[in-house]
C-alpha positions as CSV (number, residue, x, y, z in Angstrom):
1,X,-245.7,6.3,4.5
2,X,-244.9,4.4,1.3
3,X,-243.9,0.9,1.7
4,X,-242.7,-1.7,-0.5
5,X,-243.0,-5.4,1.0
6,X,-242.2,-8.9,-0.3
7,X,-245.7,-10.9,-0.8
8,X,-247.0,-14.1,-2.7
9,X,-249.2,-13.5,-5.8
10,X,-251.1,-16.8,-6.5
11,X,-248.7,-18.7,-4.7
12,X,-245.6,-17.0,-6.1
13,X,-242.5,-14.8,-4.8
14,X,-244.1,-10.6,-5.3
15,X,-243.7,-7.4,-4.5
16,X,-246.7,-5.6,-2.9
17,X,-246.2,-1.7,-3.2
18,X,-248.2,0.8,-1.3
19,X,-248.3,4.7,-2.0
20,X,-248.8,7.2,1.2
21,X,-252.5,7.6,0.0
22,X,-253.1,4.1,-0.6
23,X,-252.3,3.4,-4.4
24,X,-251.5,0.2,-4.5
25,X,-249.5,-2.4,-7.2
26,X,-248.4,-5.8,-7.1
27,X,-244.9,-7.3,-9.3
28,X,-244.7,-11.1,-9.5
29,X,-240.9,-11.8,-9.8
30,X,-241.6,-14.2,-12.2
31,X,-241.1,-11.9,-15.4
32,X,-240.9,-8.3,-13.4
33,X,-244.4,-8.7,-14.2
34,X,-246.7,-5.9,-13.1
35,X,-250.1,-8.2,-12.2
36,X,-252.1,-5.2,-10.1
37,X,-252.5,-1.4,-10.1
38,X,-255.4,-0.2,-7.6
39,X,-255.4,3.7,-7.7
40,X,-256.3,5.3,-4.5
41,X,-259.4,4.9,-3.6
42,X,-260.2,3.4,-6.6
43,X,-260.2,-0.2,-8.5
44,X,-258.2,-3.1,-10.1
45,X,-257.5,-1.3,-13.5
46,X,-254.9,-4.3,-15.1
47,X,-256.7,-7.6,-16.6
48,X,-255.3,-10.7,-15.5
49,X,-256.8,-14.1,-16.8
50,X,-257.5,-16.1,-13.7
51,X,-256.7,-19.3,-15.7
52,X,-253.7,-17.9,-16.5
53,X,-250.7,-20.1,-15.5
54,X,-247.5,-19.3,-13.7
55,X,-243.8,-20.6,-13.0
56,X,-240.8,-21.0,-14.8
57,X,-241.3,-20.9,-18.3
58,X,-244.8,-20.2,-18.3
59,X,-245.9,-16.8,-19.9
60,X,-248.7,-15.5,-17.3
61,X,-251.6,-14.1,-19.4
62,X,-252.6,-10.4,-18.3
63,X,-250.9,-7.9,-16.0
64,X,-248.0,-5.8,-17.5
65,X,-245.8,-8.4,-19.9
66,X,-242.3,-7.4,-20.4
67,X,-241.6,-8.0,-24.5
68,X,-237.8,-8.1,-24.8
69,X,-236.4,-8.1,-27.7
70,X,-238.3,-9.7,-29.9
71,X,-242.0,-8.9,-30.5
72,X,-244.1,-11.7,-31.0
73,X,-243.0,-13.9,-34.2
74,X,-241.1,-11.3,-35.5
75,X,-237.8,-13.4,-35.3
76,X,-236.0,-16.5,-34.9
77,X,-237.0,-16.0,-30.5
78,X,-239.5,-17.7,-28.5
79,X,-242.7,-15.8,-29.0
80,X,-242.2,-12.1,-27.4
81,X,-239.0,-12.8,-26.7
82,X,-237.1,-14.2,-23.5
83,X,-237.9,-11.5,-19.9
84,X,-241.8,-12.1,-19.3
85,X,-240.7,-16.6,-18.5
86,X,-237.7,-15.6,-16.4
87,X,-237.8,-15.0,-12.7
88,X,-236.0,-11.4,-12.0
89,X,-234.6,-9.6,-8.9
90,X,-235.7,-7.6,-6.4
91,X,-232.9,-5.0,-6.2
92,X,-233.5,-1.7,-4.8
93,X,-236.6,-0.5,-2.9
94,X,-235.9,3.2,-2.9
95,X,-238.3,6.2,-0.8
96,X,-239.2,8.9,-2.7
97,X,-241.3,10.9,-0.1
98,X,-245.2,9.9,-1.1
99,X,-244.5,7.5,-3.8
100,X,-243.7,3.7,-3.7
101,X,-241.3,2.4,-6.1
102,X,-239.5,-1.1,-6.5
103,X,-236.7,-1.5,-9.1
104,X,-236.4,-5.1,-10.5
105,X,-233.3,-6.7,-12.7
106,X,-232.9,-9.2,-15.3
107,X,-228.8,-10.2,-16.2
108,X,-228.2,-11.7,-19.3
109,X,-227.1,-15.5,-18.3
110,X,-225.7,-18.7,-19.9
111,X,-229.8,-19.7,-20.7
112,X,-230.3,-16.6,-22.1
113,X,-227.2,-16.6,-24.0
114,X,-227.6,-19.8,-26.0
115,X,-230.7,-17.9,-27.6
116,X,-229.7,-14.6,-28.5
117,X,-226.1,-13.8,-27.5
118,X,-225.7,-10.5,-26.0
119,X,-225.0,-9.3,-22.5
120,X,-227.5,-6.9,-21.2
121,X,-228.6,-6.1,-18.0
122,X,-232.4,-5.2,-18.5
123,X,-234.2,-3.3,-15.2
124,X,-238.3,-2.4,-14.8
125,X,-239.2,0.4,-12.6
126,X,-242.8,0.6,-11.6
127,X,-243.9,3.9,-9.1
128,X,-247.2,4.9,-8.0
129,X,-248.8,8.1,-6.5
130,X,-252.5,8.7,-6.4
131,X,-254.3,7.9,-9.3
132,X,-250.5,7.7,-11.3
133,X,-248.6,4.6,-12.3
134,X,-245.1,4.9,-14.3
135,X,-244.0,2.0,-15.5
136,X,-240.3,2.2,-17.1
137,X,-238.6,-0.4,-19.1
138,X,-234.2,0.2,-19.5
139,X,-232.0,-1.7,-21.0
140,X,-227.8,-1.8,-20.8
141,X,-225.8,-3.2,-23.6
142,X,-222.6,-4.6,-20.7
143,X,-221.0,-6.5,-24.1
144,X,-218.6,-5.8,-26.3
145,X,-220.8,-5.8,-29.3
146,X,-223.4,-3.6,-30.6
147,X,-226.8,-5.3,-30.9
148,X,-230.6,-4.5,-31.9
149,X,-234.0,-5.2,-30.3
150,X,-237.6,-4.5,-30.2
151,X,-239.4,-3.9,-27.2
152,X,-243.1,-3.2,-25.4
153,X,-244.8,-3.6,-22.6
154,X,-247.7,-5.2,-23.1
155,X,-250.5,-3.5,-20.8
156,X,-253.9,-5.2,-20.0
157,X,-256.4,-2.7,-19.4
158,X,-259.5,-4.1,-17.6
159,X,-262.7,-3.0,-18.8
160,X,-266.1,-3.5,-17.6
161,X,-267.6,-4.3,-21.8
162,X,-264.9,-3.9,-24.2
163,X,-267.7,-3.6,-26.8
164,X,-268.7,-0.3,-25.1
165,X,-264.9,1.1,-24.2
166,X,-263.7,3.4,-26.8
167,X,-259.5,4.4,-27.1
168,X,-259.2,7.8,-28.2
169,X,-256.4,9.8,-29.9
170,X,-255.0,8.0,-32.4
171,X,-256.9,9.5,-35.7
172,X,-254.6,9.6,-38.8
173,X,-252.0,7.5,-37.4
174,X,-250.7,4.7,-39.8
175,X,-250.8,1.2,-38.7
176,X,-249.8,-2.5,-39.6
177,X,-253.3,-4.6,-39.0
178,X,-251.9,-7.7,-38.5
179,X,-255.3,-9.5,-39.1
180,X,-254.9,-9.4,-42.5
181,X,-251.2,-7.9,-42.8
182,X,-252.0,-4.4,-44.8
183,X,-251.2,-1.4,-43.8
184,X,-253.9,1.2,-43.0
185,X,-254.7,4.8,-41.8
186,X,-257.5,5.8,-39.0
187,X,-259.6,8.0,-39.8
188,X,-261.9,8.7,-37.2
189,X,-260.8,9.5,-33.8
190,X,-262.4,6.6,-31.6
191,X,-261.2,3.0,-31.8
192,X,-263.3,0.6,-30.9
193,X,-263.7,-3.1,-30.9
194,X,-266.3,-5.2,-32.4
195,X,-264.0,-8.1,-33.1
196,X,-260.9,-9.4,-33.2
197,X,-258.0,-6.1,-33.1
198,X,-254.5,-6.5,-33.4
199,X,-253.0,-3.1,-34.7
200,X,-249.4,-1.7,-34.7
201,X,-249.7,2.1,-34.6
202,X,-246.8,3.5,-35.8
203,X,-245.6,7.3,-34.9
204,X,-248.3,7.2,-32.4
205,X,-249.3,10.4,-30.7
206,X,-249.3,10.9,-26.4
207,X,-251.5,10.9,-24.6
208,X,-254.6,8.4,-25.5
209,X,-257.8,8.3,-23.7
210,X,-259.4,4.7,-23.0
211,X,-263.2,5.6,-22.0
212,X,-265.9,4.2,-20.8
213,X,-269.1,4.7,-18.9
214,X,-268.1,6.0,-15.4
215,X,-264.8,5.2,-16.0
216,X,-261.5,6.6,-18.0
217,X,-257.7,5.8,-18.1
218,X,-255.0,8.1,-19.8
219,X,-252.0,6.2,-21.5
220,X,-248.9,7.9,-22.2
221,X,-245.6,6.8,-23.2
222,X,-242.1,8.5,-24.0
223,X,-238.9,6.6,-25.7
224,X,-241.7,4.3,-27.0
225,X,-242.8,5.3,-30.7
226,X,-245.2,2.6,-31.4
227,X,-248.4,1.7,-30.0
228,X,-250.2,-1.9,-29.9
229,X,-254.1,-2.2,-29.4
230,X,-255.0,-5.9,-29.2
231,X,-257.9,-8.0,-28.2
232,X,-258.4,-11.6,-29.3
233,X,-262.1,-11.3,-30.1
234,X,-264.6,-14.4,-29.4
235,X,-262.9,-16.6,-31.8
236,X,-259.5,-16.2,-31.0
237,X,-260.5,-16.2,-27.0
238,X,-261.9,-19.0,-27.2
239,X,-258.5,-20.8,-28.7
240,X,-256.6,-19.7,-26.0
241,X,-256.2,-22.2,-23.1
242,X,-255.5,-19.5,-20.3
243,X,-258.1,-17.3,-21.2
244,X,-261.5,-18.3,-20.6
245,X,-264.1,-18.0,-23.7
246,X,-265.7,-14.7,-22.6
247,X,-263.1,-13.0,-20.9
248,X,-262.5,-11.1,-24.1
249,X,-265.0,-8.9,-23.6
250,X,-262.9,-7.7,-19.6
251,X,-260.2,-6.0,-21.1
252,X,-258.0,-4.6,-24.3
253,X,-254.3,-3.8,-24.4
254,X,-253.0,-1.1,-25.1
255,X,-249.0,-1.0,-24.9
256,X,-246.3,1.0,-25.5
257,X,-244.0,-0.6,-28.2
258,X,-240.9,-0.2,-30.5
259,X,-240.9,-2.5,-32.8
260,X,-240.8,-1.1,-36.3
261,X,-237.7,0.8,-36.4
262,X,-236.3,-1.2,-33.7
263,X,-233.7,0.0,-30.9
264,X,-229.6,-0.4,-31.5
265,X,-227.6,-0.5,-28.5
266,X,-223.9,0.1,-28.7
267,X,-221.4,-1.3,-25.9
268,X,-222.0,0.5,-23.0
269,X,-225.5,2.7,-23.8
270,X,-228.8,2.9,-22.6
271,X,-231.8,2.6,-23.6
272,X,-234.7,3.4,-21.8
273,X,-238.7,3.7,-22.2
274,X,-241.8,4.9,-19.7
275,X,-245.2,4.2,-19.7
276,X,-247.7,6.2,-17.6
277,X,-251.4,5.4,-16.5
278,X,-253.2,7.7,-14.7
279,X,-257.1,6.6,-13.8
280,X,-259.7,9.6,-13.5
């Protein structure tokens, strides 16, 4: 049977979910932040840093961050906005026959408020089957006021040599380099990286392919119209105090996004967004 269990994840509150076949996940509380996806009978497939830090206010580095809704320094916000510091709830732990799900929610409170003030009630949903993880993101504007925000979930993707991995499927899609802040268009078919990457695909196309030797991961998204491919490269990596130096090279992330023609929310909507993994 599926099962969905409270655990610890480096010390902290977590849910551990378990499919029928033995797909397994891991959600810290701190930030509804998805920190592990094992496929059955298969391996780790997220990136966490293990000098990442954890706790109130801290930002843990890898995993599944929840980006809500501001993306990175594109605002007046804390960087990336205010969900992925927050500790969240545990509130539903529904069967559905083979697969294990856990539904966790974020209110908007008086912290929260003094920041950006709106009332939402924000939820993540993360199920897993097999070699399948869905990962959805939904929003409610519970205010009397309309109100706009960007959004992404901000995937870490292990990978065994980033310099050999290739992420196919997005040729002739438009993106926003943000390395040296010009628009561009790919050409060729396979991204790869050789350095510092940090690309806003705009329009992108579902599903892409991340390959590598021995190993692939399809990446999928719906409600989500943008895609992110980032990885710090040597320099960067080695500026960032939770990552260590060469850990660069161990993953790239490839997240579902909206962020340029952001989201607007009337009183009482919806909004919601899905991400889908499935290893092979």
């Amino acid at each position: 049977m599926a099962s969905v269990k409270p655990t610890e994840y480096n010390g902290h509150p977590a849910v551990a979910l378990q499919s029928s076949d033995g797909a397994r996940a891991t959600i810290l509380l701190h930030g509804g932040h998805l920190v592990s996806w094992v496929p059955a009978g298969g391996q780790e497939q997220l990136y966490v840093s293990p000098t990442s830090e954890y706790g109130e206010g801290q930002a843990v580095r890898g995993g599944v961050p929840v980006i809500f809704p501001q993306f990175s320094s594109r605002g007046t916000l804390p960087r990336h906005g205010l969900l992925r510091t927050r500790g969240w709830q545990l509130v539903e732990m529904p069967s559905h026959g083979k697969h294990a799900q856990a539904v966790l929610r974020f209110v908007a409170d008086d912290r929260t408020r003094a920041l950006w003030p709106h009332e939402f009630e924000a939820e993540i949903t993360v199920s897993l089957i097999g070699q399948q993880l869905d990962i959805e993101f939904a929003v409610t504007n519970t205010g009397d006021a309309g109100f706009e925000f960007a959004v992404a979930l901000h995937s870490y993707l292990r990978t065994n040599d980033v310099l050999k991995a290739q992420l196919e499927g997005l040729q002739g899609v438009k993106y926003e380099d943000n390395t040296t802040g010009q628009w561009q268009q790919q050409w060729g078919d396979v991204t790869q990286v050789v350095g510092e990457v940090d690309r806003l695909y705009h329009d992108a196309p579902s599903p892409l392919t991340l390959r590598e030797l021995g190993r692939k991961v399809s990446i999928a998204q719906s409600g989500f119209t943008d895609v992110v491919v980032w990885n710090p490269g040597p320099v960067k990596a080695a500026q960032l105090d939770d990552l260590p130096d060469d850990d660069w090279q161990k993953m790239l992330c490839v997240e579902a996004a909206r962020v340029i023609d952001p989201v607007t929310l009337s009183p009482g909507d919806e909004w919601a967004g899905m991400q889908t993994f499935i290893a092979g």
